[in-house]
Coordinates of C-alpha atoms and ligand atoms in Angstrom, one line a residue:
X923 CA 0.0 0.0 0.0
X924 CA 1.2 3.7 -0.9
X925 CA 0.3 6.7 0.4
X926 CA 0.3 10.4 -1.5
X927 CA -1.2 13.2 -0.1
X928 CA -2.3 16.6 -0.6
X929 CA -3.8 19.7 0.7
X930 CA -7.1 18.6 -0.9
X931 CA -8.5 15.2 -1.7
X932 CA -11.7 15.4 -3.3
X933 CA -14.1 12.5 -4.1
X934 CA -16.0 13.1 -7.3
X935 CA -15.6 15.1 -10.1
X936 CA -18.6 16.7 -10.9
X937 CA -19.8 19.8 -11.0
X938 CA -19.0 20.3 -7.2
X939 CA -15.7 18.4 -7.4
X940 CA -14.1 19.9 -9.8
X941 CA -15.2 23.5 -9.0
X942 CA -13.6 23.1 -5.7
X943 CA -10.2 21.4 -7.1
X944 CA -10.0 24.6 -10.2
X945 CA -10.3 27.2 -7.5
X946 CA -8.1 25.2 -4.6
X947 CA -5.1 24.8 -7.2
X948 CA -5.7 28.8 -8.5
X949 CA -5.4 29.4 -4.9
X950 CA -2.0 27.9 -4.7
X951 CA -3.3 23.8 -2.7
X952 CA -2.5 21.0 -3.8
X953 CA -5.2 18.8 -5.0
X954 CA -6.0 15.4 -5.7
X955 CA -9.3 14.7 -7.4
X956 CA -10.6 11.2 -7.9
X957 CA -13.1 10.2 -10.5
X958 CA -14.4 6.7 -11.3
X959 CA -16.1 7.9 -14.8
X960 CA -15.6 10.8 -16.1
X961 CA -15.0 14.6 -15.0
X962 CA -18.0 16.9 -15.0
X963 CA -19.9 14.7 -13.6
X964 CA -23.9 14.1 -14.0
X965 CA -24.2 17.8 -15.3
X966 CA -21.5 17.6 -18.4
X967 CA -22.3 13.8 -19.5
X968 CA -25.9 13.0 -18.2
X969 CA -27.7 16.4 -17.2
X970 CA -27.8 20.1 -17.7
X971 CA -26.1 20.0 -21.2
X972 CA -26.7 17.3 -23.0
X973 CA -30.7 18.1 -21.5
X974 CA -30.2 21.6 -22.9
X975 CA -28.6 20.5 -26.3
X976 CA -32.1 18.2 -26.8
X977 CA -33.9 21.5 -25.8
X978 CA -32.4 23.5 -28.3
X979 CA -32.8 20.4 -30.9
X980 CA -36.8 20.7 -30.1
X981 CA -36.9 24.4 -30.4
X982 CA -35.3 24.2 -34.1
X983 CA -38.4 21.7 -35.1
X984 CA -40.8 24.1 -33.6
X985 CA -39.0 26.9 -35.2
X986 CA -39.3 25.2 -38.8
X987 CA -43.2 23.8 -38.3
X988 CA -44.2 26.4 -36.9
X989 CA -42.4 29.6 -39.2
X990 CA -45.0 30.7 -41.6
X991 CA -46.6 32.4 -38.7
X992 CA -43.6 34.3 -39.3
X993 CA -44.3 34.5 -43.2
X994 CA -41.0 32.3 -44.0
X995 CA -41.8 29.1 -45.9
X996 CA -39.6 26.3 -44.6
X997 CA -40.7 21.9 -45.0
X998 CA -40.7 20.3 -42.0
X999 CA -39.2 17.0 -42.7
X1000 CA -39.3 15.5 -39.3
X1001 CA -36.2 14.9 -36.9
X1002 CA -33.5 12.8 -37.3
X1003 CA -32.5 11.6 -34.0
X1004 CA -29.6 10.1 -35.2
X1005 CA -28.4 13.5 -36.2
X1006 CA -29.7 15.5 -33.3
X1007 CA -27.4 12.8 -30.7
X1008 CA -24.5 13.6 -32.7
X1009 CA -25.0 17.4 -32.4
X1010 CA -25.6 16.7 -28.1
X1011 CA -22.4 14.5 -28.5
X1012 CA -20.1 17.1 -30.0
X1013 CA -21.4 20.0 -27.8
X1014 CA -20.3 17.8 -24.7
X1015 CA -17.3 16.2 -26.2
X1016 CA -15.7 19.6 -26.4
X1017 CA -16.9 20.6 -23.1
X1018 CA -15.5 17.2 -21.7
X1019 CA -12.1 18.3 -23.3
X1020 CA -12.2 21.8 -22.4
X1021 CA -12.8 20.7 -18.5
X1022 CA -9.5 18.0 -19.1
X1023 CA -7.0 21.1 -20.6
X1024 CA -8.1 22.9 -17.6
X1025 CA -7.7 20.1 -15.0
X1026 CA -4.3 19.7 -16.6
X1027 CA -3.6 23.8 -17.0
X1028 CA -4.4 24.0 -12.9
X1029 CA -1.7 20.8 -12.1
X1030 CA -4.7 18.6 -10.4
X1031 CA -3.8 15.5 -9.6
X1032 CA -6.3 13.6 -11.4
X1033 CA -6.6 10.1 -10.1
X1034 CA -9.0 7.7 -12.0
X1035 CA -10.7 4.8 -10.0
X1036 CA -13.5 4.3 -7.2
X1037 CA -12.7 5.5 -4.2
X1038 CA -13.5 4.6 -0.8
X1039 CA -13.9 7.2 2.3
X1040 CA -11.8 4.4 4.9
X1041 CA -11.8 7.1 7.7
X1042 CA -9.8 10.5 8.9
X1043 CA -9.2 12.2 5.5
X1044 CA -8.5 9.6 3.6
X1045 CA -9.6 7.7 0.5
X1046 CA -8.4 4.4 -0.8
X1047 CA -8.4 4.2 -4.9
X1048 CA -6.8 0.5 -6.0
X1049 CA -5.1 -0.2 -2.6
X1050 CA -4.0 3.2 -3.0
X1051 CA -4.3 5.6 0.1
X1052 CA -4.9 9.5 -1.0
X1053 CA -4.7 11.7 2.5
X1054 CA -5.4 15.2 2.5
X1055 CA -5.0 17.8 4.9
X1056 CA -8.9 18.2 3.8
X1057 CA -11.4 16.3 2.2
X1058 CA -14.5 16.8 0.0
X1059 CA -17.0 14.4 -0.6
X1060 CA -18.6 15.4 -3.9
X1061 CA -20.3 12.1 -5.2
X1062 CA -23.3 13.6 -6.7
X1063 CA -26.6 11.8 -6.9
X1064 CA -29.0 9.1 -9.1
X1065 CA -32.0 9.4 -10.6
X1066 CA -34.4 7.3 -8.2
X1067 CA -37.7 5.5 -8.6
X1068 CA -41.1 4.5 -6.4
X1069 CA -41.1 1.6 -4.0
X1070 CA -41.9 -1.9 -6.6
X1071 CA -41.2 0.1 -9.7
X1072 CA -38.3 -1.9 -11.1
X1073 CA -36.1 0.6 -13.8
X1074 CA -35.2 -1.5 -16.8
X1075 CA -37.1 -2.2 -20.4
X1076 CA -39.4 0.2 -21.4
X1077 CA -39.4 2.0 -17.6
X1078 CA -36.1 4.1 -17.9
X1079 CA -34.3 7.4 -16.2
X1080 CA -33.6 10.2 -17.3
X1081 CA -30.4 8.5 -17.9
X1082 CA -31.5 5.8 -20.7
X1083 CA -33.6 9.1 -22.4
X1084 CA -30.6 10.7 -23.1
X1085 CA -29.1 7.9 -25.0
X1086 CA -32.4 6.7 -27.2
X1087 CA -31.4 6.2 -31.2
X1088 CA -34.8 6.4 -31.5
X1089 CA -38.0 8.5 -31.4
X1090 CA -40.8 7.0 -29.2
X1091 CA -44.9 7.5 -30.6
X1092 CA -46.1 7.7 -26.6
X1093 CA -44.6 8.3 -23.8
X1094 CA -45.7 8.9 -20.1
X1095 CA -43.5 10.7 -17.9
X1096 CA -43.7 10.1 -13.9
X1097 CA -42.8 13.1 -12.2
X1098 CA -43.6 16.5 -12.6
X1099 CA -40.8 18.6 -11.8
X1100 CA -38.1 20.0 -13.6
X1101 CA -36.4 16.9 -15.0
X1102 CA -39.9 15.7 -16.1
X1103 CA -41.1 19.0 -17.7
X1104 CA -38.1 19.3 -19.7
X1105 CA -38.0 15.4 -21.3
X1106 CA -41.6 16.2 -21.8
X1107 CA -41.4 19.5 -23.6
X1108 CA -38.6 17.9 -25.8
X1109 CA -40.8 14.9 -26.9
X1110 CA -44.0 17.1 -27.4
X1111 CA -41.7 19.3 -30.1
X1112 CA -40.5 15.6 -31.6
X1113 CA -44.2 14.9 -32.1
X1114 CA -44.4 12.7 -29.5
X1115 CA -47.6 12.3 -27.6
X1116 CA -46.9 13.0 -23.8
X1117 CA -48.5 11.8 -20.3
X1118 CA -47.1 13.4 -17.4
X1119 CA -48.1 12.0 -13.9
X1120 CA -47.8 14.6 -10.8
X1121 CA -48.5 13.2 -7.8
X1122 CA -48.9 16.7 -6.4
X1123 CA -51.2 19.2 -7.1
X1124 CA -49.1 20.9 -9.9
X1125 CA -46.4 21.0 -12.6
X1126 CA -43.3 22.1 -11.2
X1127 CA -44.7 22.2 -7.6
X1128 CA -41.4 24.1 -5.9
X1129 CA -42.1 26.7 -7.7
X1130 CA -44.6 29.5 -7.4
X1131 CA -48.4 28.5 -7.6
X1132 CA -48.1 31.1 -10.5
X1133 CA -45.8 29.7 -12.7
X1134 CA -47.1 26.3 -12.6
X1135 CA -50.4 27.7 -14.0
X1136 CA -48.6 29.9 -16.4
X1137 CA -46.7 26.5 -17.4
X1138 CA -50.1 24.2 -17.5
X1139 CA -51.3 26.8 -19.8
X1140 CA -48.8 26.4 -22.1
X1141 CA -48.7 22.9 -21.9
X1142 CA -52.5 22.6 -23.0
X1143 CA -51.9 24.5 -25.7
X1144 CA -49.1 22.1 -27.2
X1145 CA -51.2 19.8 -26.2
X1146 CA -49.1 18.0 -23.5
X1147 CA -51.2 15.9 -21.4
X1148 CA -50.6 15.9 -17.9
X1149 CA -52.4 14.8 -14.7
X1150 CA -51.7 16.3 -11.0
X1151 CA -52.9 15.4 -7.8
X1152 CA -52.8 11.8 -8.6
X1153 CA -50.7 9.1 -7.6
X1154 CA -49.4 6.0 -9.8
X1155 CA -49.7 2.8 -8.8
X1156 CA -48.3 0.8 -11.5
X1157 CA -46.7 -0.3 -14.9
X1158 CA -46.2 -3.5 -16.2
X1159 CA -44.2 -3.9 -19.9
X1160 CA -44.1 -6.5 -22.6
X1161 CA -42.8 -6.7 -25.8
X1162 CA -45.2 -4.1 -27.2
X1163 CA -45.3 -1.4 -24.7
X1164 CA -45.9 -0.5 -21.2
X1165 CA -48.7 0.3 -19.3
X1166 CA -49.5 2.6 -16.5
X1167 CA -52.1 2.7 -13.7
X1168 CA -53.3 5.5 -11.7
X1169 CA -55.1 5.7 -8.4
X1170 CA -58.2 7.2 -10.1
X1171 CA -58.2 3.8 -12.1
X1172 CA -57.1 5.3 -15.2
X1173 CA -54.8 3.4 -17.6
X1174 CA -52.2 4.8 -19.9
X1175 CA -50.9 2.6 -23.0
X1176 CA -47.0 3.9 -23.8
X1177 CA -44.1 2.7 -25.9
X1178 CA -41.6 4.5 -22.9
X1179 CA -42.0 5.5 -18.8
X1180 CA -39.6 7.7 -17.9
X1181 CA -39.3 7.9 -14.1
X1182 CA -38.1 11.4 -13.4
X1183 CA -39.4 11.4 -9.3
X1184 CA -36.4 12.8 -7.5
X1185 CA -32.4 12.4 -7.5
X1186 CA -31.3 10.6 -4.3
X1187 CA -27.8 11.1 -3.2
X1188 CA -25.0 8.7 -4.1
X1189 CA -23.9 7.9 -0.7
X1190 CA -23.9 4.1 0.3
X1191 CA -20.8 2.2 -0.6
X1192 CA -18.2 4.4 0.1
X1193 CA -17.1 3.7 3.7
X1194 CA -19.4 6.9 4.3
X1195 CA -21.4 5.6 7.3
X1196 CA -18.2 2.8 8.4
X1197 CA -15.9 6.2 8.8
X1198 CA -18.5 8.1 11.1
X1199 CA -20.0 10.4 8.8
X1200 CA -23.7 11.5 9.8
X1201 CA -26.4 11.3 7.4
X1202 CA -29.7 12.0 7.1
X1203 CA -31.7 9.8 5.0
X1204 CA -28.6 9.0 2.8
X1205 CA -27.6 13.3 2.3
X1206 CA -25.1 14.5 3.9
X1207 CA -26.0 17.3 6.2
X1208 CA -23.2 19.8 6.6
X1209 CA -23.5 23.4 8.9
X1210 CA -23.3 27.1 6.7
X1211 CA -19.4 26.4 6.2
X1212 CA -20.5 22.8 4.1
X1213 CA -18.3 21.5 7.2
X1214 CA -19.5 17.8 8.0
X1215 CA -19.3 16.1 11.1
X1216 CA -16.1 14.8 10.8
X1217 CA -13.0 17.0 11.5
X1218 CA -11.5 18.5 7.9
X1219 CA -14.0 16.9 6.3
X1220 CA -16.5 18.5 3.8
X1221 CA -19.3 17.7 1.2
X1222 CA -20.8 19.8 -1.4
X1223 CA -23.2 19.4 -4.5
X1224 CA -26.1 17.3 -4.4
X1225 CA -25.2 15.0 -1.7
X1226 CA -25.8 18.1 1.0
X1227 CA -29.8 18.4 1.4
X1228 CA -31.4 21.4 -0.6
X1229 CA -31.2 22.5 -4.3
X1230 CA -29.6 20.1 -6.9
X1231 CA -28.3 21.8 -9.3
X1232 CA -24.8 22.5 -10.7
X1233 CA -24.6 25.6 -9.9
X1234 CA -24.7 25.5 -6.6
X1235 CA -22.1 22.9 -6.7
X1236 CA -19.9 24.7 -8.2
X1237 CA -20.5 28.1 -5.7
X1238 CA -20.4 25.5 -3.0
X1239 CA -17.1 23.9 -4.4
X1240 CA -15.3 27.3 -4.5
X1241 CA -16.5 28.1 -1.2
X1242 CA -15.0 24.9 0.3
X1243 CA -11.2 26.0 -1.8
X1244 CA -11.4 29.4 -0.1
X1245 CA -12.6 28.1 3.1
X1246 CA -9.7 26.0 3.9
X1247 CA -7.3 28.4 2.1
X1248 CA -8.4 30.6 4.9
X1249 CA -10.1 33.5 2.8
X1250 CA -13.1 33.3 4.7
X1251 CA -15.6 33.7 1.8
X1252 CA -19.8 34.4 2.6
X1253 CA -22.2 31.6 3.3
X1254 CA -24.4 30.6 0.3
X1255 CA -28.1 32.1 0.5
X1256 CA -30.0 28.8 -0.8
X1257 CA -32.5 31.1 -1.4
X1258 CA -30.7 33.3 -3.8
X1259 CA -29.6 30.5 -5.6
X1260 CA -31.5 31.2 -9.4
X1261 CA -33.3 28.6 -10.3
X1262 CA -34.4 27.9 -14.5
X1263 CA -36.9 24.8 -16.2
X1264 CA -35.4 25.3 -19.8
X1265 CA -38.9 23.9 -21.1
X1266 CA -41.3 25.8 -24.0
X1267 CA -41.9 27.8 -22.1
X1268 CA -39.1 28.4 -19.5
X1269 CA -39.9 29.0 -15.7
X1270 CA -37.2 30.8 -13.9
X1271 CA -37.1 32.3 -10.4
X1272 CA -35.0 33.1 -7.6
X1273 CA -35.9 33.8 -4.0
X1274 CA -39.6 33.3 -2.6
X1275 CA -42.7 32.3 -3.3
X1276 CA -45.4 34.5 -2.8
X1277 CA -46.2 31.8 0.0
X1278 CA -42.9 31.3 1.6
X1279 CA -42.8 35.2 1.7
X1280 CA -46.2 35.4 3.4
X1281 CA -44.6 32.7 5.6
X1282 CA -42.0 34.8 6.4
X1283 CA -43.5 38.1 6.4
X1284 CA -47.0 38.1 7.1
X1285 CA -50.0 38.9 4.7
X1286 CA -48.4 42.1 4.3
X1287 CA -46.9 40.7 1.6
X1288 CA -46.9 42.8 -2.0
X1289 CA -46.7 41.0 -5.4
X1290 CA -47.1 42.6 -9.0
X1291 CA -47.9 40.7 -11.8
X1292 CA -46.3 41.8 -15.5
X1293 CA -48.0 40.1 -18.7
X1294 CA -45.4 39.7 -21.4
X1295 CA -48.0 40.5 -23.7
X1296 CA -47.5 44.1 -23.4
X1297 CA -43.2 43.1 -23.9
X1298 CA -43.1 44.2 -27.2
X1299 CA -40.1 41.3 -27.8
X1300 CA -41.9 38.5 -26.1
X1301 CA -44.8 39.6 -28.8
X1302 CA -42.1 39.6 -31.8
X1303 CA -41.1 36.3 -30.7
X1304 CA -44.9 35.3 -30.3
X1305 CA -44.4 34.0 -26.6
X1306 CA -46.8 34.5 -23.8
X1307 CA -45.8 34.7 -20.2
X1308 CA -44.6 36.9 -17.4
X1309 CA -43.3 38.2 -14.8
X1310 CA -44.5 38.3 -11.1
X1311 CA -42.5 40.2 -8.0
X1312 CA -42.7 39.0 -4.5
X1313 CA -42.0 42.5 -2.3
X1314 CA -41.4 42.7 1.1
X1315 CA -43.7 44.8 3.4
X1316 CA -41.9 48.1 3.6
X1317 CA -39.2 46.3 2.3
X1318 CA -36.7 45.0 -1.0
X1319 CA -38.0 42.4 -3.6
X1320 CA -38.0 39.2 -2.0
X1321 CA -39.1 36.8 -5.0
X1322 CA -38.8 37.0 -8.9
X1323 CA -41.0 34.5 -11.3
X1324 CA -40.7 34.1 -14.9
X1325 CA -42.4 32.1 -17.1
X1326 CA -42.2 32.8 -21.4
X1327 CA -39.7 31.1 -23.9
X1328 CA -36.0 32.7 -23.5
X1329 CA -36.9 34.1 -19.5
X1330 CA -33.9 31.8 -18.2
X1331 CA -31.8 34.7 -19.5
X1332 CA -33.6 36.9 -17.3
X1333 CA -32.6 35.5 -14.4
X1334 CA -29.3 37.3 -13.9
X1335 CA -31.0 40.5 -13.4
X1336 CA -33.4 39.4 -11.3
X1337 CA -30.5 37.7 -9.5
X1338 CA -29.0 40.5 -8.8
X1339 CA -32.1 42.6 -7.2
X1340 CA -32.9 39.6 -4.9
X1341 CA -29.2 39.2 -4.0
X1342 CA -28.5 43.0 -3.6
X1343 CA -32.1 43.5 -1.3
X1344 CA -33.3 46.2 -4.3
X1345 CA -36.8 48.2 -3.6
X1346 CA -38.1 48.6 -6.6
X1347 CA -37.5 52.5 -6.3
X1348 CA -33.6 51.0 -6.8
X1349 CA -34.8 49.0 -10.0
X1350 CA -37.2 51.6 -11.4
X1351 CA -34.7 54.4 -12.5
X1352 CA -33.0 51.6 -14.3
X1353 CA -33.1 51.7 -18.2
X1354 CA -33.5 48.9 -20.4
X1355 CA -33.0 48.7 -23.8
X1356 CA -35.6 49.0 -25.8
X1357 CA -36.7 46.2 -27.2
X1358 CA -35.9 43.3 -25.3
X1359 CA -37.6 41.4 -22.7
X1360 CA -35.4 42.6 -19.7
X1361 CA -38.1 45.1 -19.9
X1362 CA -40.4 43.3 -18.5
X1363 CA -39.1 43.2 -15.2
X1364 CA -38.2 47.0 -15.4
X1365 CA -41.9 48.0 -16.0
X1366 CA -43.1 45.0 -13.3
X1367 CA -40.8 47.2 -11.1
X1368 CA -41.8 50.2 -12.0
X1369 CA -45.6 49.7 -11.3
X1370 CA -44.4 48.1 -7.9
X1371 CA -42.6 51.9 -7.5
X1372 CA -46.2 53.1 -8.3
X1373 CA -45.4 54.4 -11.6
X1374 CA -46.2 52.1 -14.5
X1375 CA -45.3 53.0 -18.0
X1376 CA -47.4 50.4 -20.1
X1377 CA -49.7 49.1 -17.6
X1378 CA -52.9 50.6 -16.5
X1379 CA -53.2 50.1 -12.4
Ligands
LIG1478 C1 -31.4 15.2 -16.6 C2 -30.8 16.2 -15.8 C3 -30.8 17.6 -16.1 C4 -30.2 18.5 -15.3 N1 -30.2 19.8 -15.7 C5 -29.6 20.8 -15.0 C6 -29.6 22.1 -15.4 O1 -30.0 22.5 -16.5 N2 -29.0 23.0 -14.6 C7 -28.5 22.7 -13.4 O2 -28.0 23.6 -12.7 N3 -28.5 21.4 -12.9 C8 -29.0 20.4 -13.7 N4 -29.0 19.1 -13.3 C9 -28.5 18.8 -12.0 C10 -26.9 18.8 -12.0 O3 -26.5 17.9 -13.0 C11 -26.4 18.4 -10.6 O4 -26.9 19.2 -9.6 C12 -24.9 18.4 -10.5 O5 -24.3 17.6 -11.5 C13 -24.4 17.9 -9.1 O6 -23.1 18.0 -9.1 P1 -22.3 17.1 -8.0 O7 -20.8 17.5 -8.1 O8 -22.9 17.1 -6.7 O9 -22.5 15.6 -8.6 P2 -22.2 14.9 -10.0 O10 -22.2 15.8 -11.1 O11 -23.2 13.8 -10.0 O12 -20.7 14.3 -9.8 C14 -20.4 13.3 -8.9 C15 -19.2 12.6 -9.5 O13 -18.7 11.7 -8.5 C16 -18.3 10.5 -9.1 N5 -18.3 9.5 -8.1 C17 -19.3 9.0 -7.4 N6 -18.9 8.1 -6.5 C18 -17.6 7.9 -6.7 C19 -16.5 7.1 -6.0 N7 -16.8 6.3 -5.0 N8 -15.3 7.2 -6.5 C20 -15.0 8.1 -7.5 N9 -15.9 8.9 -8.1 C21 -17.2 8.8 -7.7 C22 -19.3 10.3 -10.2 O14 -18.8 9.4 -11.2 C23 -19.6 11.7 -10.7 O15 -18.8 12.0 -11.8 C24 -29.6 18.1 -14.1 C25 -29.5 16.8 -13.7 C26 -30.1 15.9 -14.5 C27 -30.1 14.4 -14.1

């Protein structure tokens, strides 16, 4: 057995992991960074790209079917998944290598195996023993399913989606959230005819009540089917398809169920619990400083209860670099953490809900509501939507909701008035260009300020 060590040894190389290696090594550490697949992690290979790549893929067929309301003649010929995988592949093949120049660029020690947490701060690779002054656990998360409901077949994850070579007639999706929504809203523009199953009352349920009505609406109209409040109690497959059950008794014939219910951390099997690591229903719980139980011993990403997304891991990786480098960076605000469903139409937001701000606040809770159908780019780009604020009572703007196509590039702005606690007299005086959809949110503040432009109050 040999030992190396290092300032940092981090487990995973994700979005979390390697966030917190790039900035550790920039800061002058040494790191070690062990990865049993590939670096980047569920995001890069399995998530938040090759997702968005499909997105973008479906928003080209919608574009061409749908562009003489723009007075262009174009043939829709259909899509050729074959083609549209290889356009995904290349988009994260040159990410993939991009992320390996830089491992190289910032000296990481890049070790490749599985890796075992066997205690202190060290992990075993191979018979291998990597110690660091500090370790970070970073080993991301799976896409999970219900109690009996065997993955495999026609039931798949989000996973197995990503990989099809092929175009399914009918699928249903379990799972309303953001994972769901998206696979959904992809599949609709293929010409696929789409279930989804929501167990709770709504589409996208962590979001504001608004958005998910401002998303159902849209839905209709594409004609996405989807049922809420109503909880699945079965599929069985055979050669020729799959079929679902609901509680109400209903029945749903499909070629495909994709189970999109949840991610659950990727915790058991790696010495975790053995070394004396506490955990809470598999996550690891860590305080403000993402500091475990254990001494020197952190976790980030979506092992640590709360939002699961990549960025996030990657604020919370660079938190844990400057942490133990001793620059005593700010705590993350979960919170202020922006949060986009890249779906037709997107559904973006960052801080509360007019309900977790009444929580907080008390009914004297103000919201504004901004139709996009006074934007005059949302109506060039025929989208409907818009924008609600969330104000404190006598306060800043505590919440920010978005729903139209192209609103996820909203969110930086809105980003910034939740994260800098702006009244809307702050965000009023603010100009923006003329025409673009930013100005949605400058005349939803404005009216909060009590003087609306293009909105009669
Ligand atoms: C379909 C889908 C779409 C998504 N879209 C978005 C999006 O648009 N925007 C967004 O922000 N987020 C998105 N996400 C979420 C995002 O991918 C995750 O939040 C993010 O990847 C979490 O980063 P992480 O570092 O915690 O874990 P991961 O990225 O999962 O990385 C963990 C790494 O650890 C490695 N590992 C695990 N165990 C071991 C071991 N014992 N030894 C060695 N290596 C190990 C794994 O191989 C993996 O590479 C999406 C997720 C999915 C599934």
């Amino acid at each position: 057995m040999t030992d190396t060590s290092a300032d940092l040894v981090i487990l995973g190389g994700g979005s979390g992991g390697y966030a917190a290696a790039f900035r550790a090594a920039e800061l002058g550490l040494s790191v070690t960074l062990i990865e049993k697949d590939k670096l980047g992690g569920t995001c890069l290979h399995r998530g938040c790209i090759p997702t968005k790549a499909l997105l973008h893929a479906a928003e080209v067929a919608d574009s061409a079917r749908d562009s003489e309301q723009f007075g262009v003649k174009t043939t829709f010929d259909g899509v050729d998944i074959a083609g549209v995988n290889k356009y995904k592949e290349s988009i994260v093949s040159r990410l993939y290598k991009g992320l390996q120049g830089l491992a190289k660029a910032h000296k990481v020690n890049l070790v490749e195996g599985t890796g075992t947490f066997v205690g202190g701060t060290t992990v075993e690779v191979d018979g291998q023993r990597h110690t660091g002054k500090n370790l970070l656990l970073a080993t991301g998360s799976y896409a999970k399913s219900l109690p009996g409901l065997e993955l495999g077949g026609r039931i798949i994850t989000s996973d197995d989606a990503l990989t099809l070579d092929y175009i399914p007639e009918k699928v249903v999706v379990l799972g309303g959230g953001v994972i769901g929504v998206e696979f959904a809203s992809v599949w609709a523009s293929f010409g696929v005819d789409v279930t989804i199953v929501e167990a709770l009352p709504r589409l996208v349920p962590n979001e504001d009540e608004f958005a998910s009505k401002q998303l159902e609406r849209a839905f209709r109209r594409r004609k996405i089917n989807f049922k809420t409040g109503v909880r699945f109690t079965g599929a069985k497959q055979d050669d020729n398809g799959v079929t679902v059950s609901l509680e109400s008794g209903e029945t749903f014939e499909a070629d495909l169920l994709l189970v999109a219910v949840g991610r659950g951390p990727n915790t058991a099997g790696h010495g975790y619990e053995e070394a004396g690591l506490a955990m809470d229903r598999g996550f690891v719980p860590t305080d403000e400083r993402l500091r475990t139980n254990l001494p020197n011993v952190y976790a980030v990403g979506d092992i640590v209860p709360g939002l699961q997304l990549a960025h996030r891991g990657f604020q919370q990786g660079i938190f844990v670099a400057e942490e133990i480098a001793g620059l005593d960076p700010r705590p993350i605000d979960e919170a202020g953490i922006p949060r986009v469903t890249y779906s037709h139409p997107e559904v973006a937001s960052v801080g509360l809900s007019e309900d977790a701000a009444k929580e907080k606040y008390g009914s004297g809770v103000q919201t504004f509501t901004y139709d996009l159908g006074g934007n005059g780019k949302s109506q060039i780009l025929k989208t409907s939507g818009a924008v609600k604020l969330v104000k404190a009572p006598d306060g800043p703007v505590v919440g920010l909701h978005l729903v139209g196509d192209r609103v996820g590039e909203l969110i930086g702005e809105a980003q910034l008035i939740y994260n800098w606690e702006a009244f809307p007299e702050d965000v009023a005086p603010l100009i923006h260009a003329h025409p673009t959809q930013t100005e949605a949110l400058g005349e939803a503040h404005l009216a909060l300020a009590g003087k609306p432009l293009h909105v009669h109050s």
